Tab-separated table of N, CA and C in Angstrom:
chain	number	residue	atom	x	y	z
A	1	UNK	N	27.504	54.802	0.684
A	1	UNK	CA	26.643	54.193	1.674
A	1	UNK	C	25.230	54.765	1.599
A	2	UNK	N	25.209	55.909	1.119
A	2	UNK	CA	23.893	56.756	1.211
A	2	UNK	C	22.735	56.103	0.220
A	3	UNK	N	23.436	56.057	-0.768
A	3	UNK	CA	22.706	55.078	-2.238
A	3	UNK	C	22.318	53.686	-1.856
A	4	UNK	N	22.854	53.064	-1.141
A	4	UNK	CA	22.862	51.653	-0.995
A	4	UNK	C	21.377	51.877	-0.099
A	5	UNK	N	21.261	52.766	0.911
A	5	UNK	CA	19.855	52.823	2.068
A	5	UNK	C	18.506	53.208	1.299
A	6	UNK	N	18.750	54.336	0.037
A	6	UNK	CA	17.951	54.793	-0.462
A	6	UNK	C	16.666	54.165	-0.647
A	7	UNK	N	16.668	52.884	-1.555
A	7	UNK	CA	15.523	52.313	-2.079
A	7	UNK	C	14.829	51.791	-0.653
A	8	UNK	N	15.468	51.323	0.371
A	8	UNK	CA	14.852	51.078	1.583
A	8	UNK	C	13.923	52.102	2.085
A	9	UNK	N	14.825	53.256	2.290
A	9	UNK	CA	14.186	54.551	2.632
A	9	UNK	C	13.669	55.137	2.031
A	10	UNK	N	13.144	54.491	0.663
A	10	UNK	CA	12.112	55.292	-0.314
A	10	UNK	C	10.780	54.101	0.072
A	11	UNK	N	11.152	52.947	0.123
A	11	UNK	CA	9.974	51.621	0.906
A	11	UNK	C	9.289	52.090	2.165
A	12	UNK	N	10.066	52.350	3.264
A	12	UNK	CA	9.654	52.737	4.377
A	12	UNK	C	8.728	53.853	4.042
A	13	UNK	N	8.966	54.652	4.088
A	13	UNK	CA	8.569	56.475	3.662
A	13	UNK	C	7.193	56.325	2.419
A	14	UNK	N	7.078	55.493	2.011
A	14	UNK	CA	6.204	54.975	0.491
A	14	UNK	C	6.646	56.027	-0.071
A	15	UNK	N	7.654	56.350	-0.961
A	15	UNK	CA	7.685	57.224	-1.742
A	15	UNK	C	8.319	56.357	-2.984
A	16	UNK	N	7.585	55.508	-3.431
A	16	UNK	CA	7.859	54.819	-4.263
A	16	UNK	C	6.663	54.785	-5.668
A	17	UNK	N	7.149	54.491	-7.029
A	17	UNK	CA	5.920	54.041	-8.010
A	17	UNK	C	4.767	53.493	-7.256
A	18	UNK	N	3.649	53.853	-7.727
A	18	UNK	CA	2.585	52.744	-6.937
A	18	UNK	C	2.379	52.441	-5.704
A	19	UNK	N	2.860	53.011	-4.728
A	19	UNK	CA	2.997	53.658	-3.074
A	19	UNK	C	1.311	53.048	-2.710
A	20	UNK	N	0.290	53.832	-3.602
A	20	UNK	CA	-0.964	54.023	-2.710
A	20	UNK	C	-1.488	53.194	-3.396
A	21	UNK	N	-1.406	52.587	-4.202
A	21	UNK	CA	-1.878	51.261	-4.723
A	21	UNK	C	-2.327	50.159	-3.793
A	22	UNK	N	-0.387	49.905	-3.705
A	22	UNK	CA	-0.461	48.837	-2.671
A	22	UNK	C	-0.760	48.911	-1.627
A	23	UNK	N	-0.590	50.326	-0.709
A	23	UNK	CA	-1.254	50.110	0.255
A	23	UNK	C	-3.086	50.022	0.583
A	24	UNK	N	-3.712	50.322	-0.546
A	24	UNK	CA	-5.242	50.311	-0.732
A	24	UNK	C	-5.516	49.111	-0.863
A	25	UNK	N	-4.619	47.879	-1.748
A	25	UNK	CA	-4.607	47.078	-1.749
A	25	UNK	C	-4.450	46.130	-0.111
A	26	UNK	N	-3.626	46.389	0.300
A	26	UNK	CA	-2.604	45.546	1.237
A	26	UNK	C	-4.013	45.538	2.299
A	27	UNK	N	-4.563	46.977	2.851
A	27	UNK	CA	-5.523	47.524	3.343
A	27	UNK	C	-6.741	46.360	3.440
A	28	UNK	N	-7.196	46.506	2.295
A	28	UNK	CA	-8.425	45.901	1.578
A	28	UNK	C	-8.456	44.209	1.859
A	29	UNK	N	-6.488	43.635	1.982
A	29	UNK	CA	-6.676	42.413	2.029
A	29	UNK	C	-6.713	41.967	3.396
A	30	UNK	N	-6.075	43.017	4.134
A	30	UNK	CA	-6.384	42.541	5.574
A	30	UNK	C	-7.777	42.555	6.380
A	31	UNK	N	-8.627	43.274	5.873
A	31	UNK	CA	-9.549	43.460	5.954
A	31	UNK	C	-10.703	42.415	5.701
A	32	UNK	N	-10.384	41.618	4.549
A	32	UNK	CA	-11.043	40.309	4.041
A	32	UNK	C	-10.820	39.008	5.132
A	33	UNK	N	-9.442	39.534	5.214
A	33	UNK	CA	-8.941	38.125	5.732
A	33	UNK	C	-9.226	38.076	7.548
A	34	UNK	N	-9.635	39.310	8.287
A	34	UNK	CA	-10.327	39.273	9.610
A	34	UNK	C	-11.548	38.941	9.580
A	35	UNK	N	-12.063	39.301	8.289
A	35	UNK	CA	-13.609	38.936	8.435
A	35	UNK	C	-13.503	37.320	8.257
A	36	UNK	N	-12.570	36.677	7.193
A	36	UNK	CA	-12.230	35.179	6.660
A	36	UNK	C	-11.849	34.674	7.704
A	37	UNK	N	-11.420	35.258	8.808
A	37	UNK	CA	-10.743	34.216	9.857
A	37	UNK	C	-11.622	34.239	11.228
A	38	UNK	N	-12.002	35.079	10.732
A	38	UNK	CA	-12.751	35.173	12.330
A	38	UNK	C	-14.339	34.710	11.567
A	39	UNK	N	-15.621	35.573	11.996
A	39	UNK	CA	-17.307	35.568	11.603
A	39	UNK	C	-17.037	34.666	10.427
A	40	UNK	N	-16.592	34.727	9.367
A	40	UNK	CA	-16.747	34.130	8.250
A	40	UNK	C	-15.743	32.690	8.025
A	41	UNK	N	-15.229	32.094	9.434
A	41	UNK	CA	-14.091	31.093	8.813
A	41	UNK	C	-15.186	29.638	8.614
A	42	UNK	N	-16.360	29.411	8.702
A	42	UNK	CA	-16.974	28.339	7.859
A	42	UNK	C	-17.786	28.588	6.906
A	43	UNK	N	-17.380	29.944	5.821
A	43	UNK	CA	-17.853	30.600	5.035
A	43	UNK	C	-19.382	30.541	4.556
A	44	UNK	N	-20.265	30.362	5.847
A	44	UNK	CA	-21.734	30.434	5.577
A	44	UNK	C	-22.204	31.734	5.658
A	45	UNK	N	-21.329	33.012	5.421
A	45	UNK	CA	-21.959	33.984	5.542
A	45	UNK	C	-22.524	34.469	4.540
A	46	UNK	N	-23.516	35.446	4.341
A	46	UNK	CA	-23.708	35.524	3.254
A	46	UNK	C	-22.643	36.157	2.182
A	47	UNK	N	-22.884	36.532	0.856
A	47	UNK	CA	-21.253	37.198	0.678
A	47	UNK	C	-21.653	38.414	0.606
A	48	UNK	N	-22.970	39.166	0.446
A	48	UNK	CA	-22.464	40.894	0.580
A	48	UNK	C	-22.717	40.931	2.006
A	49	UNK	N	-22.788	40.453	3.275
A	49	UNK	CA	-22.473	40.552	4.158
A	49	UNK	C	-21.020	40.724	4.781
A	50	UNK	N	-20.665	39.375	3.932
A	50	UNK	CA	-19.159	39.282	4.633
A	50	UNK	C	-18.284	40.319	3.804
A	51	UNK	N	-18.546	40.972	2.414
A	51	UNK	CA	-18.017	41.751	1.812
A	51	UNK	C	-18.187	43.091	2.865
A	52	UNK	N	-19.316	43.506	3.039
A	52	UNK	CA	-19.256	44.979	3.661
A	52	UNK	C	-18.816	44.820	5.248
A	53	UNK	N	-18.661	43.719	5.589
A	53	UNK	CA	-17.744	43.384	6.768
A	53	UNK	C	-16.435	43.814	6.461
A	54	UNK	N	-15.846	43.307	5.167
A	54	UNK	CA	-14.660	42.964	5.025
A	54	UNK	C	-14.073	44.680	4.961
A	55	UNK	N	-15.134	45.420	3.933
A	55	UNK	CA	-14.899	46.929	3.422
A	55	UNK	C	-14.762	47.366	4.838
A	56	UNK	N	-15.566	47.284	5.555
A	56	UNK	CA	-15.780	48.109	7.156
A	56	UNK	C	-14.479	47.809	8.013
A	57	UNK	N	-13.918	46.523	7.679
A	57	UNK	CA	-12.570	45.995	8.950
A	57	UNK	C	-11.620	46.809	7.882
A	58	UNK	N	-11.269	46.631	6.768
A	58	UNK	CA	-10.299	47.157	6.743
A	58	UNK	C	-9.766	48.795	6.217
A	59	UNK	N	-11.366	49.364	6.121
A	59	UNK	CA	-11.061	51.018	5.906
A	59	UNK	C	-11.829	51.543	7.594
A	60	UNK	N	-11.304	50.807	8.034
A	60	UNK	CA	-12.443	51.235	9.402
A	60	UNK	C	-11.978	52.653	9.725
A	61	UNK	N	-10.585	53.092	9.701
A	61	UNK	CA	-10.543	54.433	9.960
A	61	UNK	C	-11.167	55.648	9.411
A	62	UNK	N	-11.106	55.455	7.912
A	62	UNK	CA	-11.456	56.333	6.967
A	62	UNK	C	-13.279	56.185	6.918
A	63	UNK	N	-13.707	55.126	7.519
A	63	UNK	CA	-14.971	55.114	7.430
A	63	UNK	C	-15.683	56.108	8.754
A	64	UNK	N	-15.184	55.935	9.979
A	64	UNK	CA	-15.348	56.611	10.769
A	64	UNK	C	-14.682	58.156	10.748
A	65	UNK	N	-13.521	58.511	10.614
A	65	UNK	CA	-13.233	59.696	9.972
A	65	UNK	C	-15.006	60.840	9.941
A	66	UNK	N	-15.238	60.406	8.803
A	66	UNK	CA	-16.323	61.353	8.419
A	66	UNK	C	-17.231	61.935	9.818
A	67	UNK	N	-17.677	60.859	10.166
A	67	UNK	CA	-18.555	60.794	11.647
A	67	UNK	C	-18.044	61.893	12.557
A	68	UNK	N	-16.540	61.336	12.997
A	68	UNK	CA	-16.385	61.885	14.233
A	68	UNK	C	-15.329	63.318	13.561
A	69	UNK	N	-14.458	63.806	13.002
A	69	UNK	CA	-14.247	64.500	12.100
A	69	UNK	C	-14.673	65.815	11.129
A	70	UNK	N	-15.890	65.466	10.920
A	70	UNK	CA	-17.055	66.203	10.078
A	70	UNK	C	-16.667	66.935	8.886
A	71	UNK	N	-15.468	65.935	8.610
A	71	UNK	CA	-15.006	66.299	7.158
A	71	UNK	C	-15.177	65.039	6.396
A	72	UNK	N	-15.695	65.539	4.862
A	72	UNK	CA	-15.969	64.395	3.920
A	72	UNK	C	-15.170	63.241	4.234
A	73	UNK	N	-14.681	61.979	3.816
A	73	UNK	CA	-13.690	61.106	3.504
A	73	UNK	C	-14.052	60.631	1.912
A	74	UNK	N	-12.766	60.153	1.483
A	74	UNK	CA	-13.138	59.362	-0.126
A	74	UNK	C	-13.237	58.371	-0.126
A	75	UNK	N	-13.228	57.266	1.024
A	75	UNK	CA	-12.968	55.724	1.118
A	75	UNK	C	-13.953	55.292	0.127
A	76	UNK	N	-15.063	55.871	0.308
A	76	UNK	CA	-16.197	54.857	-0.684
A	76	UNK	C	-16.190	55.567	-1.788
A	77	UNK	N	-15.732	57.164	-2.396
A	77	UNK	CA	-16.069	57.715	-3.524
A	77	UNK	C	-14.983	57.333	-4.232
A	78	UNK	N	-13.495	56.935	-3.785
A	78	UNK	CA	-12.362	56.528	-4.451
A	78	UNK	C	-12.999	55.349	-4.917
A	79	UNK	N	-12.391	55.217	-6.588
A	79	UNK	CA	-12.578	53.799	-7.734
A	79	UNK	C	-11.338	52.898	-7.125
A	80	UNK	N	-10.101	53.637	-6.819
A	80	UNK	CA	-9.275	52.718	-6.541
A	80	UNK	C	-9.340	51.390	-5.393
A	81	UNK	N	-9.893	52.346	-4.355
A	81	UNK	CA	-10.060	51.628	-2.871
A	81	UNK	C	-11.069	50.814	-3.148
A	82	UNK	N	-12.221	50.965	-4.043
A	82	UNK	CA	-13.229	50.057	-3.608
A	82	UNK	C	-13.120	48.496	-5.168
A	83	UNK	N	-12.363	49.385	-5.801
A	83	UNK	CA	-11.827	48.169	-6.765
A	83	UNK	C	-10.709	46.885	-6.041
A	84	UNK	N	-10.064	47.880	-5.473
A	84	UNK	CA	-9.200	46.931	-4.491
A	84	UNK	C	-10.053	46.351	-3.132
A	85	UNK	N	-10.670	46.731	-2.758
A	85	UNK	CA	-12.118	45.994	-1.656
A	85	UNK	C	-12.633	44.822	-2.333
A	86	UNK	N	-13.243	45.095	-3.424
A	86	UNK	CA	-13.454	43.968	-4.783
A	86	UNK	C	-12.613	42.788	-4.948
A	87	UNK	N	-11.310	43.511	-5.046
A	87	UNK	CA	-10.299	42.236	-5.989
A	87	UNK	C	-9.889	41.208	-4.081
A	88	UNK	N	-9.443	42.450	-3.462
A	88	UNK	CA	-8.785	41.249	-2.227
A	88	UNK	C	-10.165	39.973	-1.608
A	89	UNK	N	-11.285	40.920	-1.852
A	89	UNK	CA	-12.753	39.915	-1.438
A	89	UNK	C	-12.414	38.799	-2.215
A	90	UNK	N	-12.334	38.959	-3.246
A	90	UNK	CA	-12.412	37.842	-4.048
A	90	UNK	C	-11.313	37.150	-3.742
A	91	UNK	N	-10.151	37.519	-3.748
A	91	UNK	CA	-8.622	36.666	-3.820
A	91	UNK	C	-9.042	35.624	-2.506
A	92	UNK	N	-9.563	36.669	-1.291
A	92	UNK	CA	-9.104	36.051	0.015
A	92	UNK	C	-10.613	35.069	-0.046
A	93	UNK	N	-11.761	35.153	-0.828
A	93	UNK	CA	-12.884	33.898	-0.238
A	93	UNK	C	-12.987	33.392	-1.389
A	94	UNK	N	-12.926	33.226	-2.744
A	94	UNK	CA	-13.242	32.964	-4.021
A	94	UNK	C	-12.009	31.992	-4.414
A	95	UNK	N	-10.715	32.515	-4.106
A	95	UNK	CA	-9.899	31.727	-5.089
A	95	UNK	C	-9.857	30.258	-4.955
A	96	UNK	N	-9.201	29.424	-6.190
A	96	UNK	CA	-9.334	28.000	-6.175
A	96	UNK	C	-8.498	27.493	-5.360
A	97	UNK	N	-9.045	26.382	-4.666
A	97	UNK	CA	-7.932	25.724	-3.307
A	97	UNK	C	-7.853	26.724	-2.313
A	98	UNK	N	-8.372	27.623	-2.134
A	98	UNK	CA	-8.212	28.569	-0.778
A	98	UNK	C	-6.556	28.895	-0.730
A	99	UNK	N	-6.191	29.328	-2.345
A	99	UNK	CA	-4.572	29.593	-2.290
A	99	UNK	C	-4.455	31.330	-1.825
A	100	UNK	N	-5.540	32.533	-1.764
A	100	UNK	CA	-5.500	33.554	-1.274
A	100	UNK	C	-5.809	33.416	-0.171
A	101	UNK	N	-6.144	33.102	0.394
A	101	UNK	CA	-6.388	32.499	2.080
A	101	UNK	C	-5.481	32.279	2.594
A	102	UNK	N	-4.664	31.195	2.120
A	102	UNK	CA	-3.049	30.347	2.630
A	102	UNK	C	-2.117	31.255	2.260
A	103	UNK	N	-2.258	32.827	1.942
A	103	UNK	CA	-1.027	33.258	1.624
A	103	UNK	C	-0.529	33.875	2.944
């Protein structure tokens, strides 16, 4: 029975391959998609507007961190996080047919 829970309880816990990936990812897309649904849902915004909207909604913790904290954060010096800020921008306002949007 113990084996059978494992891979669950390695999901929950992220102690899985690629753990912080997806969640930088997952992060990054929710983040697009508040700015996409809300300020930006008749997409006249500009786009590095609605991009550093999008970066700001969805690392908002780690962005403030530094401020109130007064310890560094990596949100913007990490390649990963801001490559994934990049790719979900694009998925969630760029893709063809608005199929990252409808997901």
């Amino acid at each position: 029975m113990q084996e059978t829970w494992n891979p669950v309880y390695a999901f929950l816990t992220g102690n899985f391959p690629l753990s912080a990936e997806m969640q930088c990812f997952w992060m990054a897309y929710q983040g697009s998609m508040a700015v996409r649904n809300g300020r930006n849902s008749d997409g006249k915004m500009h786009w590095f507007h609605a991009f550093l909207c999008s970066v700001l909604a969805g690392y908002a913790g780690a962005t403030f961190t530094a401020l109130w904290m007064g310890r560094p954060t990596s949100m913007l010096s990490n390649d990963l996080n801001m490559a994934f800020c990049i790719i979900a921008f694009a998925i969630a306002n760029y893709s063809p047919y608005d199929i990252g949007y409808r997901l």
